[in-house]
Amino acid sequence: MGAAHSASEEVRELEGKTGFSSDQIEQLHRRFKQLSGDQPTIRKENFNNVPDLELNPIRSKIIRAFFDNRNLRKGPSGLADEIDFEDFLTIMSYFRPIDTTLDEEQVELSRKEKLRFLFHMYDSDSDGRITLEEYRNVVEELLSGNPHIEKESARSIADGAMMEAASMCVGQMEPDQVYEGITFDDFLKIWQGIDIETKMHVRFLNMETIALCH
Amino acid sequence: MGRLCTLLGPLSVSHGAASPSPILFRELYLPPMHPLLSSPQGSLWKIFHLSHKVTSVVPESALLIVLGLVLGGIVWAADHIASFTLTPTVFFFYLLPPIVLDAGYFMPNRLFFGNLGTILLYAVIGTIWNAATTGLSLYGVFLSGLMGELQIGLLDFLLFGSLIAAVDPVAVLAVFEEVHVNEVLFIIVFGESLLNDAVTVVLYNVFESFVTLGSDNVTGVDCVKGIVSFFVVSLGGTLVGIVFAFLLSLVTRFTKHVRIIEPGFVFVISYLSYLTSEMLSLSAILAITFCGICCQKYVTANISEQSATTVRYTMKMLASGAETIIFMFLGISAVDPLIWTWNTAFVLLTLVFISVYRAIGVVLQTWILNRYRMVQLEIIDQVVMSYGGLRGAVAYALVVLLDQEKVKEKNLFVSTTIIVVFFTVIFQGLTIKPLVQWLKVKRSEQREPRLNEKLHGRAFDHILSAIEDISGQIGHNYLRDKWSNFDRKFLSKILMRRSAQKSRDRILNVFHELNLKDAISYVAEGERRGSLAFIRSPSTDNMVNVDFSTPRPSVVEASVSYLLRENVSAVCLDMQSLQQRRRSIRDTEDMVTHHTLQQYLYKPRQEYKYLYSRHGLAANEDEKQDKEIFHRTMRKRLESFKSAKLGVNQNKKAAKLYRRERAQKRRNSSIPNGKLPTESLAHSFPLGDKDLELSDPEEAPNYDAEETNGGIEFLANVTKDTASDSPTGIDNPVFSPDEDPTPSILARAPPWLCPGEAVVPSQRARVQIPHSPGHLRRLAPFRLSSSSADSVPPPAGPEEPPQPGPRDSTHM
């Protein structure tokens, strides 16, 4: 009884932290256990067990994001070796749909959070900038699913995108300025006008839906 | 024949109203005409031209109906019989298919399938709801005796309800295209109007047969049959469409050698799908819609670019032509006293019922849907959706199809349908725009395709599907991911030609598009400045090429980075230019040679193309050309980026400079090679030097343009002076070894002078430039290095002896 009590306490705590409903937490917990093989933590290797993930061209980047301290709100940089269930939920909560009842400021905040997650995925060396190298890297991986696209093409696409970003974010530069990479502010600028709210969410993580369906 | 004339007559007039460029039209068609003929038409034109403001307020479809009414009135006044009406056969077999095919072929697939559930609910449940409630309510009112004496039964009312219930794709398209609501809203209304066809057809057929049987003889079995036939008709139609789409994709895969008939296949086979399902009494609209939806990806990938353009334009032309004819004929058909039977209660109540029940239906269904939808449909959306329930020609054609013998009050139905169609198209069409503005409905944003957006979008898809994978859920993203894997592994392999599989990537497409646009604007810019002579004078080009037939290894150095650096140094201040004077000369020379070379590279292929011109479109197989354009414009983008970065709008000036120099070079190509840089420079910067012997008069106009370039005068003087100082050997004026800047000089360059470009000169260029320029492809792709630290360009030329690298290294 005591154990059950503390468990539900824990769930409630997680609910408050991540905004998931207890049903969802339970569901994700089941999945977490399945992934970790009943261990309290997940390591990178555990993700190899997900068969559908294998075809994903940016698999490594995504898995890395799960262990990124920045995403886990644990530190400015570095990677965690293993994550526990709370961390897992933290990552998942980035993909919660934006609650329509929130006011604009909160919506903006949650939008920023989502974008930051994406930004961190690009910015692999945690220096706050997506440099050209990093961008190329991502684009190459992204296009690696298509065997017909040569690396060179991917590179020139990344170059083109980088130039586009530079011209969009900076506009006019001093002669001695060099565009070193996309900062987070620039990143926000690029995303202006694209409603990420309708994009970056996963259906089942929608609280209301789950609540209504059950 | 007479029929054809009237078909075409109104069409040509109506195009006056619709045509975006009346002046062009007149230029094309009026001059050869006899003045007597052209003057009335010209005045018609002017009327429509003046009414440009009207067209921005009144939807085209409404205008066309009014115009049709006027024309119908004229015809009737002359003949006192309505000679021309919109017959169901013409409508269903000739006018409707192009519109629906156009809709399917250009359907935004992702949006469509993303909202498929919503669309289906509205299309199926919504239409049944509309039909049932409208029919039953009218029957109820009839029983109360408000309509007076009518020979009409419950089944007739339900039949009428079923044909008036369906939202019409033609009307919706015509009105919503001008309103620009957000894409989700549009796809829901439009998708509904397309997919409800099956429901309409089934309901119509079922009730018609019931009416034929007589209300007493309808049994439960017939009702069950009706329900079953709905599934057969809708799924069967869809299946027919998919089968034909498969066939069409497969056919276009093998048309490589008959490019000219490719577009034909697209139209013929999709039309075949329509006819086939019509023949099998399935939903023809669904068939052709799904044929278009399913084949678009593979067909566009398979057929050549010209064919794709042809398909696009022909389809749009046919669709808008058919639409014009439909609305016009709706107007014309209405002018016929024989069909008009007025029953105020019936007509008004029909109008009220269809609007009210549409609104109620939308609200109810949205309430259900919003529980499951991620993106909620808000009240404003619901208002627009209810209000956008336009009825159109489908209803009219169906009502005309009714048999007077069986449906006694056919004329009442016909006139009511006409009133409903006119009311929805004209009144609702007129008011929906202000309504949308007033409600502040989210509008669609017309944006340039952006690479970043596409890339991030792609990343998103993968992330989301990965998250679904990791959390072990099956959701939209999961399904989409599985589908795209399946598509890549099997479907694309079967249905796409090998070369197309390569370029089918969306991101590549956007990239390609952007580059093409840049290239076009680049050429347009050149044309505007009137210096496109380099493209149009092959003979002088050939003369220039002669100069380069002597082996000059150092030409190799004419690489992009030099050009870029030239750009940069062209705008820098005096101090820097003094520091860099030597290099500037070199660069100028390089630039000239480079551009001549580059120009030359494209020449043979153009001639080649003309040789093959008898085959028309067959010459564009060379993929390399695409790639060259790709890289060339990439480079161009880099240049403009550079100058944008520098805060000076330099790229245009620079481009002008190049062109001028190129043109100059061509003109002067007969003089000894060594003098070229001096001369071209002098021409570029007229203030620096007026005493040139070769300043030819043709160049004069360009001087004024150049004078705006005050900022580079000083540099011009400096470079010019050095240029004349330098030993001008005939063969290698500035490229003699002792003149070559050592790496140390390059290294001394301030970092901002070489900001981030390291160039890898192409192997091929190094190896064999001068010998057979005809085989040169292009210089190597530049590399944009990630930081300024490695920005010092690798010393090229003498320091790096030409390496006999693999010939293909210049191609990617």
Coordinates of N, CA, C and O in Angstrom, one line a residue, chain B residues 3 60 91 104 158 172 296 359 386 455 481 519 579 641 644 665 750:
Chain B
R3 N -23.1 25.2 -83.2 CA -22.9 25.0 -81.8 C -21.5 25.3 -81.3 O -21.3 26.0 -80.3
E60 N -15.0 35.9 -60.5 CA -15.1 35.7 -62.0 C -16.4 34.9 -62.3 O -17.0 35.2 -63.3
F91 N -21.7 18.5 -70.2 CA -21.1 18.8 -68.9 C -20.3 17.7 -68.3 O -19.1 17.8 -68.0
G104 N -7.1 17.3 -59.1 CA -6.4 16.1 -58.5 C -4.9 16.2 -58.8 O -4.1 15.9 -57.9
L158 N -36.8 13.9 -51.6 CA -35.5 13.4 -51.2 C -34.5 13.4 -52.4 O -33.3 13.7 -52.2
V172 N -16.7 25.9 -55.8 CA -15.8 26.1 -54.6 C -14.4 26.6 -55.1 O -13.9 27.6 -54.6
Q296 N 0.6 12.1 -59.8 CA 1.4 13.3 -60.0 C 2.9 13.2 -59.6 O 3.7 13.7 -60.4
A359 N -25.0 24.8 -42.1 CA -24.3 25.4 -40.9 C -24.4 24.4 -39.8 O -23.4 24.2 -39.1
S386 N -19.3 26.8 -43.5 CA -20.7 26.7 -43.8 C -21.0 27.7 -45.0 O -21.8 27.3 -45.8
L455 N 14.4 22.0 -45.3 CA 15.3 21.1 -44.6 C 14.8 20.8 -43.2 O 14.7 19.7 -42.7
D481 N 5.7 7.7 -42.4 CA 7.1 7.2 -42.6 C 7.1 5.9 -43.2 O 7.9 5.6 -44.1
A519 N 19.1 32.0 -61.8 CA 19.7 32.0 -63.2 C 18.8 32.9 -64.1 O 19.3 33.7 -64.9
Q579 N 47.3 48.3 -51.0 CA 47.9 47.0 -50.6 C 47.8 45.9 -51.7 O 48.7 45.1 -51.9
F641 N 25.4 36.8 -52.2 CA 25.5 36.7 -50.7 C 26.6 37.5 -50.2 O 26.5 38.2 -49.2
A644 N 26.0 41.1 -50.3 CA 25.0 41.5 -49.3 C 25.6 41.5 -48.0 O 25.4 42.4 -47.2
K665 N 35.7 42.5 -74.5 CA 36.7 41.5 -74.9 C 36.3 40.9 -76.2 O 37.2 40.8 -77.1
P750 N 44.3 40.9 -45.8 CA 43.5 41.0 -44.6 C 42.4 40.0 -44.6 O 41.9 39.6 -45.7

